[in-house]
XYZ file of N, CA and C in Angstrom:
525
model
N 83.539 -73.280 166.135
C 83.876 -72.792 164.634
C 82.822 -73.496 163.739
N 83.014 -74.916 163.846
C 81.967 -75.607 163.046
C 80.377 -75.048 163.115
N 79.995 -74.845 164.499
C 78.767 -74.507 164.780
C 78.544 -72.981 164.161
N 79.153 -72.286 164.362
C 79.216 -70.932 163.502
C 78.951 -70.960 162.133
N 79.792 -71.950 161.515
C 79.731 -71.951 159.907
C 78.383 -72.922 159.664
N 77.909 -73.636 160.155
C 76.756 -74.317 160.126
C 75.415 -73.361 160.379
N 75.634 -72.619 161.368
C 74.443 -71.650 161.614
C 74.515 -70.440 160.630
N 75.841 -70.146 159.836
C 75.678 -69.358 158.772
C 75.080 -69.890 157.777
N 75.552 -71.066 157.500
C 74.767 -71.796 156.147
C 73.177 -71.981 155.990
N 72.832 -72.127 157.596
C 71.549 -72.322 157.742
C 70.603 -70.855 157.594
N 71.207 -69.988 158.153
C 70.701 -68.671 158.220
C 70.726 -68.222 156.707
N 71.789 -68.214 155.824
C 71.941 -68.091 154.379
C 70.671 -68.918 153.431
N 70.393 -70.139 153.828
C 69.127 -71.118 153.089
C 67.900 -70.373 153.465
N 67.863 -70.133 154.680
C 66.505 -69.675 155.150
C 66.342 -68.170 154.812
N 67.170 -67.197 154.596
C 66.800 -66.095 154.121
C 66.791 -66.106 152.383
N 67.213 -66.974 151.756
C 67.116 -66.950 150.178
C 65.856 -67.367 149.682
N 65.075 -67.988 150.565
C 63.735 -68.012 150.467
C 63.057 -66.974 150.401
N 62.892 -66.208 151.324
C 62.358 -64.743 151.520
C 62.473 -64.062 150.285
N 63.611 -64.241 149.429
C 63.564 -63.243 148.172
C 63.292 -63.819 146.749
N 62.542 -65.188 146.797
C 62.174 -65.957 145.839
C 61.211 -64.953 145.106
N 61.198 -64.859 143.729
C 60.506 -64.300 142.690
C 59.340 -65.144 142.210
N 57.958 -64.628 141.675
C 57.031 -65.444 141.230
C 56.461 -64.541 139.858
N 56.021 -65.665 139.088
C 55.615 -64.993 138.019
C 54.389 -65.821 137.486
N 53.581 -65.492 136.712
C 52.298 -65.871 136.457
C 51.581 -65.324 135.263
N 50.310 -65.965 134.687
C 49.303 -65.517 133.658
C 48.364 -65.802 133.542
N 47.167 -65.039 133.209
C 45.911 -65.467 133.346
C 45.406 -65.902 131.893
N 44.417 -66.920 132.065
C 44.030 -67.111 130.743
C 42.411 -67.120 130.699
N 42.113 -66.243 129.970
C 40.452 -65.902 129.709
C 40.073 -65.878 128.296
N 38.915 -66.300 128.066
C 38.138 -66.478 126.935
C 36.437 -65.583 127.194
N 36.017 -65.468 126.079
C 34.571 -65.075 126.360
C 33.979 -66.110 125.463
N 32.747 -66.387 126.219
C 32.321 -67.545 124.908
C 30.761 -66.604 124.404
N 30.496 -66.790 123.368
C 29.373 -66.033 122.933
C 28.274 -66.575 123.166
N 27.073 -65.802 122.930
C 25.671 -66.613 123.462
C 25.516 -67.291 122.110
N 24.741 -68.612 121.848
C 24.347 -69.322 121.007
C 22.772 -69.557 121.207
N 22.122 -69.120 120.503
C 20.633 -69.267 120.452
C 20.066 -69.613 119.130
N 19.942 -70.960 118.860
C 19.331 -71.095 117.311
C 17.958 -71.656 117.454
N 17.218 -71.515 116.597
C 15.833 -72.105 116.412
C 15.611 -72.555 114.898
N 14.886 -73.573 114.593
C 14.398 -73.867 113.369
C 13.576 -74.958 113.467
N 12.480 -75.089 112.445
C 11.640 -76.062 112.306
C 12.403 -77.094 111.361
N 12.557 -78.178 112.187
C 13.009 -79.101 111.434
C 12.043 -80.243 110.879
N 12.434 -81.042 109.606
C 11.722 -82.361 109.480
C 11.737 -83.355 110.374
N 12.713 -83.505 110.792
C 12.842 -84.628 112.196
C 13.480 -84.103 113.149
N 13.257 -85.138 114.394
C 13.887 -84.868 115.563
C 15.193 -84.344 115.476
N 15.643 -83.199 116.200
C 17.059 -82.749 116.205
C 17.724 -83.415 117.252
N 19.024 -84.020 117.076
C 19.522 -84.639 118.043
C 20.762 -84.286 118.130
N 21.350 -83.180 117.540
C 22.471 -82.478 117.615
C 22.860 -81.626 118.588
N 23.834 -81.051 118.900
C 24.060 -80.165 119.994
C 24.909 -78.877 119.620
N 25.229 -78.830 118.325
C 25.672 -77.560 117.842
C 25.012 -76.566 117.047
N 25.117 -75.490 116.702
C 24.433 -74.540 115.822
C 24.599 -74.782 114.393
N 25.906 -75.245 114.168
C 26.209 -75.894 112.910
C 25.274 -76.945 112.470
N 25.116 -77.980 113.252
C 24.328 -79.304 113.235
C 22.610 -78.518 112.780
N 22.367 -77.762 113.418
C 21.049 -77.095 113.469
C 20.884 -76.602 112.154
N 21.802 -75.723 111.879
C 21.746 -74.917 110.330
C 21.730 -75.950 109.476
N 22.372 -77.102 109.487
C 22.595 -78.080 108.672
C 21.237 -79.097 108.489
N 20.250 -79.132 109.533
C 19.332 -80.126 109.568
C 18.021 -79.647 108.291
N 17.440 -80.795 107.787
C 16.475 -80.229 106.992
C 15.406 -79.241 107.624
N 14.772 -78.474 106.850
C 13.903 -77.375 107.638
C 12.309 -77.542 106.851
N 11.646 -77.325 107.527
C 10.329 -77.018 107.121
C 9.953 -75.291 107.013
N 9.502 -75.085 105.818
C 9.244 -73.507 105.686
C 7.601 -73.224 105.470
N 6.986 -74.185 104.642
C 5.524 -74.305 104.274
C 5.110 -75.535 104.261
N 3.691 -75.857 104.217
C 2.926 -76.957 104.221
C 1.645 -76.953 103.416
N 1.462 -77.588 102.284
C 0.004 -77.494 101.706
C -0.692 -78.701 102.411
N -2.101 -78.114 102.663
C -3.316 -78.916 103.208
C -4.111 -79.187 101.898
N -4.279 -80.613 101.705
C -5.223 -80.850 100.642
C -6.420 -81.621 101.397
N -6.600 -81.889 102.595
C -7.758 -82.489 103.011
C -7.898 -82.029 104.765
N -8.983 -82.133 105.366
C -9.257 -81.880 106.810
C -8.666 -82.982 107.829
N -8.739 -82.473 109.042
C -8.289 -83.824 109.807
C -6.995 -83.582 110.296
N -6.354 -84.631 110.820
C -5.095 -84.979 111.231
C -4.181 -85.065 109.855
N -3.512 -84.051 110.094
C -2.460 -84.266 108.842
C -0.917 -85.447 109.278
N -1.194 -86.342 108.795
C -0.374 -87.596 108.926
C 0.655 -87.534 107.994
N 0.711 -86.943 106.958
C 2.014 -86.488 105.959
C 2.788 -85.385 106.288
N 2.216 -84.442 107.060
C 3.206 -83.405 107.844
C 4.242 -83.981 108.979
N 5.351 -83.660 108.792
C 6.679 -83.928 109.798
C 7.224 -82.749 110.030
N 7.253 -82.254 111.280
C 7.614 -81.060 111.636
C 7.984 -81.136 113.274
N 9.393 -80.242 113.570
C 9.608 -80.367 115.037
C 10.113 -78.810 115.100
N 9.805 -78.466 116.227
C 10.544 -77.346 116.586
C 11.792 -77.421 117.533
N 12.940 -77.045 116.803
C 14.357 -77.641 117.695
C 15.091 -76.232 117.779
N 15.643 -76.632 118.823
C 16.435 -75.255 119.523
C 17.810 -75.941 119.831
N 18.887 -74.819 119.867
C 20.153 -75.158 120.604
C 20.438 -73.623 121.307
N 20.892 -74.130 122.244
C 21.555 -72.829 123.212
C 22.502 -73.281 124.131
N 23.307 -72.139 124.348
C 24.159 -72.298 125.590
C 24.073 -71.172 126.362
N 22.547 -70.547 126.874
C 22.373 -69.605 127.684
C 22.479 -70.189 129.019
N 23.130 -69.592 129.732
C 23.425 -70.306 131.281
C 21.932 -70.351 131.786
N 21.077 -68.799 131.635
C 19.714 -68.975 132.345
C 18.631 -69.600 131.684
N 18.857 -70.292 130.754
C 17.850 -70.950 130.023
C 16.915 -70.438 128.933
N 15.882 -70.934 128.400
C 15.249 -70.019 127.557
C 13.611 -70.658 127.507
N 12.802 -69.706 126.937
C 11.456 -70.224 126.407
C 11.146 -70.080 125.114
N 10.427 -70.867 124.780
C 10.022 -70.912 123.262
C 8.323 -70.768 123.148
N 7.862 -69.731 122.734
C 6.331 -69.763 122.539
C 5.920 -69.734 121.192
N 4.523 -70.075 121.175
C 4.255 -70.398 119.701
C 2.803 -69.812 119.542
N 2.791 -68.945 118.339
C 1.177 -68.387 118.175
C 0.995 -68.658 116.621
N -0.636 -68.755 116.331
C -0.580 -68.952 114.962
C -2.051 -68.109 114.533
N -2.136 -67.851 113.254
C -3.168 -67.339 112.824
C -3.975 -68.505 111.739
N -5.101 -68.045 111.822
C -6.191 -69.072 110.749
C -5.967 -68.908 109.493
N -6.016 -69.744 108.400
C -5.714 -69.778 107.278
C -6.729 -68.781 106.907
N -6.164 -67.581 105.983
C -7.179 -66.538 105.694
C -7.300 -66.814 104.095
N -8.373 -66.070 103.541
C -8.307 -65.997 102.142
C -9.548 -64.725 102.063
N -8.680 -63.617 101.286
C -9.415 -62.552 101.055
C -9.795 -62.139 99.747
N -10.926 -61.901 99.301
C -11.613 -61.393 98.163
C -12.242 -60.223 98.342
N -11.706 -59.289 97.593
C -12.315 -57.927 98.023
C -12.237 -57.542 99.485
N -13.565 -56.965 100.065
C -13.690 -57.020 101.311
C -13.857 -58.232 102.181
N -13.936 -59.293 101.699
C -14.492 -60.231 102.526
C -13.065 -61.548 102.715
N -13.042 -61.620 103.954
C -12.170 -62.455 104.489
C -12.735 -63.778 104.996
N -12.365 -64.737 104.536
C -12.794 -66.241 104.938
C -11.950 -66.926 105.608
N -11.959 -67.885 106.676
C -11.090 -68.452 107.492
C -11.209 -69.931 107.711
N -10.112 -70.659 107.662
C -10.205 -72.195 108.011
C -9.090 -72.366 109.086
N -9.786 -72.743 110.307
C -9.148 -73.101 111.710
C -8.401 -74.213 111.712
N -7.486 -74.465 112.357
C -6.821 -75.470 112.543
C -6.114 -75.737 114.000
N -5.658 -76.702 114.173
C -4.901 -76.997 115.784
C -3.602 -77.396 115.413
N -2.787 -76.974 116.206
C -1.345 -77.310 116.437
C -1.172 -77.843 117.438
N -0.500 -79.002 117.785
C -0.357 -79.949 119.087
C 0.828 -80.397 119.104
N 1.136 -80.444 120.397
C 2.693 -81.010 120.974
C 2.017 -82.004 121.925
N 2.187 -83.374 121.309
C 1.514 -84.151 122.330
C 0.195 -84.184 122.591
N -0.531 -84.899 123.522
C -1.858 -85.009 123.697
C -2.115 -83.547 124.590
N -1.378 -83.251 124.987
C -1.915 -82.084 126.484
C -1.316 -80.697 125.991
N -0.867 -80.345 124.887
C -0.555 -78.937 124.713
C -0.927 -78.800 123.027
N -1.900 -77.885 123.144
C -2.595 -77.732 121.689
C -2.877 -76.104 121.675
N -2.815 -75.794 120.561
C -3.330 -74.401 120.311
C -4.142 -74.545 118.929
N -5.424 -73.900 118.986
C -6.161 -73.906 117.998
C -6.777 -72.510 117.709
N -6.517 -72.126 116.549
C -6.875 -70.888 115.933
C -8.463 -70.831 115.766
N -8.823 -69.320 115.652
C -10.400 -68.973 116.073
C -10.857 -67.664 114.914
N -10.758 -68.187 113.618
C -10.736 -67.143 112.853
C -10.176 -65.930 112.983
N -10.628 -64.619 112.986
C -10.025 -63.468 113.013
C -9.627 -63.377 114.644
N -9.974 -64.101 115.519
C -9.786 -63.733 116.981
C -8.188 -64.028 117.108
N -7.500 -63.064 118.077
C -6.526 -63.496 118.551
C -6.208 -64.325 119.824
N -5.415 -65.462 119.659
C -5.416 -66.468 120.500
C -4.121 -65.984 121.316
N -4.055 -66.553 122.654
C -2.646 -66.075 123.389
C -1.572 -67.033 123.223
N -0.497 -66.773 122.491
C 0.564 -67.629 122.608
C 0.693 -68.694 123.734
N 1.170 -69.905 123.353
C 1.374 -70.999 124.450
C 2.878 -71.124 124.696
N 3.391 -71.665 125.564
C 4.822 -72.097 125.842
C 4.972 -73.558 125.302
N 5.787 -73.798 124.475
C 5.993 -75.161 123.980
C 7.596 -75.741 124.094
N 8.620 -74.867 124.347
C 9.786 -75.501 125.174
C 10.296 -74.596 126.246
N 10.802 -75.171 127.204
C 11.039 -74.135 128.112
C 12.342 -74.879 129.175
N 13.512 -74.239 129.726
C 14.584 -74.771 130.105
C 14.977 -73.660 131.146
N 14.782 -74.074 132.337
C 15.337 -73.018 133.456
C 16.751 -72.541 133.584
N 17.612 -73.499 133.073
C 19.010 -73.214 133.061
C 19.598 -74.416 132.210
N 20.943 -73.867 131.730
C 21.847 -74.963 130.982
C 22.984 -74.999 131.623
N 23.708 -76.020 131.820
C 25.046 -76.219 132.101
C 25.994 -76.526 130.784
N 25.651 -76.629 129.831
C 26.339 -76.633 128.517
C 25.578 -76.425 127.219
N 26.106 -76.183 126.131
C 25.415 -76.061 124.959
C 24.850 -77.458 124.647
N 23.437 -77.118 124.383
C 22.529 -78.166 123.843
C 21.359 -78.192 123.307
N 21.123 -79.156 122.558
C 19.583 -79.432 121.756
C 18.837 -79.628 122.564
N 17.265 -79.336 121.659
C 16.207 -79.803 122.192
C 15.138 -79.694 120.894
N 14.268 -80.807 121.213
C 13.323 -80.887 120.103
C 11.904 -81.187 120.562
N 11.033 -80.654 119.872
C 9.717 -81.226 120.500
C 8.818 -81.143 119.056
N 7.978 -82.310 118.634
C 6.960 -82.744 117.578
C 6.305 -81.807 117.686
N 5.952 -81.647 116.190
C 4.524 -80.557 116.071
C 3.627 -81.428 115.462
N 2.198 -81.460 115.709
C 1.380 -81.987 114.656
C 0.384 -80.708 114.245
N -0.145 -81.230 113.283
C -1.427 -80.635 112.595
C -2.719 -81.324 112.598
N -3.744 -80.772 112.762
C -5.103 -80.999 112.616
C -6.076 -80.028 112.091
N -6.450 -79.921 110.594
C -7.370 -78.941 110.320
C -8.917 -79.223 110.466
N -9.315 -78.284 110.894
C -10.782 -78.334 111.537
C -11.685 -78.589 110.201
N -12.252 -79.524 110.328
C -13.259 -80.333 109.196
C -14.280 -79.157 108.942
N -15.170 -78.457 109.759
C -16.258 -77.946 109.279
C -16.028 -76.343 108.511
N -14.518 -75.742 109.046
C -14.423 -74.643 108.191
C -13.685 -75.055 107.190
N -12.695 -76.230 107.008
C -12.260 -76.569 105.648
C -13.332 -76.765 104.608
N -14.060 -78.020 105.056
C -15.235 -78.282 104.135
C -16.397 -77.331 103.810
N -16.295 -76.111 104.364
C -17.448 -75.171 104.085
C -16.880 -74.277 103.493
N -15.550 -74.143 103.204
C -14.711 -72.986 102.963
C -15.234 -72.562 101.491
N -15.166 -71.223 101.245
C -15.671 -70.830 99.696
C -14.047 -70.707 99.195
N -14.157 -70.794 97.841
C -12.887 -70.801 96.916
C -11.801 -69.726 97.206
N -10.581 -70.135 97.210
C -9.611 -69.062 97.380
C -8.141 -69.571 97.836
N -7.374 -68.979 97.510
C -5.865 -69.271 98.243
C -5.929 -68.824 99.771
N -5.765 -69.888 100.626
C -5.789 -69.528 101.933
C -4.437 -69.933 102.425
N -3.990 -68.933 103.504
C -2.352 -68.813 104.263
C -3.049 -68.422 105.625
N -1.991 -69.485 106.562
C -2.122 -68.957 107.979
C -0.458 -69.254 108.177
N -0.230 -68.492 109.155
C 1.061 -68.513 109.826
C 1.363 -69.388 111.293
N 2.210 -70.129 111.405
C 2.799 -70.625 112.563
C 4.050 -69.909 113.108
N 3.952 -69.290 114.300
C 5.127 -68.586 114.758
C 5.610 -68.842 116.069
N 7.065 -69.277 116.041
C 7.580 -69.734 117.313
C 8.697 -68.596 117.360
N 8.871 -68.107 118.899
C 9.396 -66.845 119.398
C 10.424 -67.589 120.400
N 11.517 -67.577 119.921
C 12.817 -67.802 121.280
C 13.162 -66.324 122.281
N 12.820 -66.832 123.476
C 13.229 -66.048 124.295
C 14.464 -66.387 125.294
N 15.601 -65.720 125.536
C 16.441 -65.965 126.272
C 16.009 -65.586 127.886
N 16.033 -66.446 128.922
C 16.070 -66.103 130.329
C 16.883 -64.929 130.636
């Protein structure tokens, strides 16, 4: 009889586990893309879009002499969380002044270190160059590269009078 009661208790416990219930829930979120770019006055060391937006920016620069512009301070700064990475290209137009039907040009070189340069060529279109590139990202991160300017002495010193304007354009492209 003891063996029969023990066997019934064991059977009851064993079959009780077969009727156990389970409950669960999923946790989800969507992370929006963050792709910010700004020309900053100093190297960007932050890693958030808010920090980039709050960094001091450069929107114009006045040239007063030819040659290397030692008083110019500019950095192309980016913050991104794009998993596939990104590429930043740069193009520029020569400084131009138009009076009537005559357009005059002052050329300049934009450089990033000693090996990456872009030089304007009057009215000619010059192909953009890649100045920043990341093939992939594992987290939200910032990146910054110093910009240098060198104004062509021949076209600057021989320029006719007038107000000259050129534009340096950076384009961000998510991979």
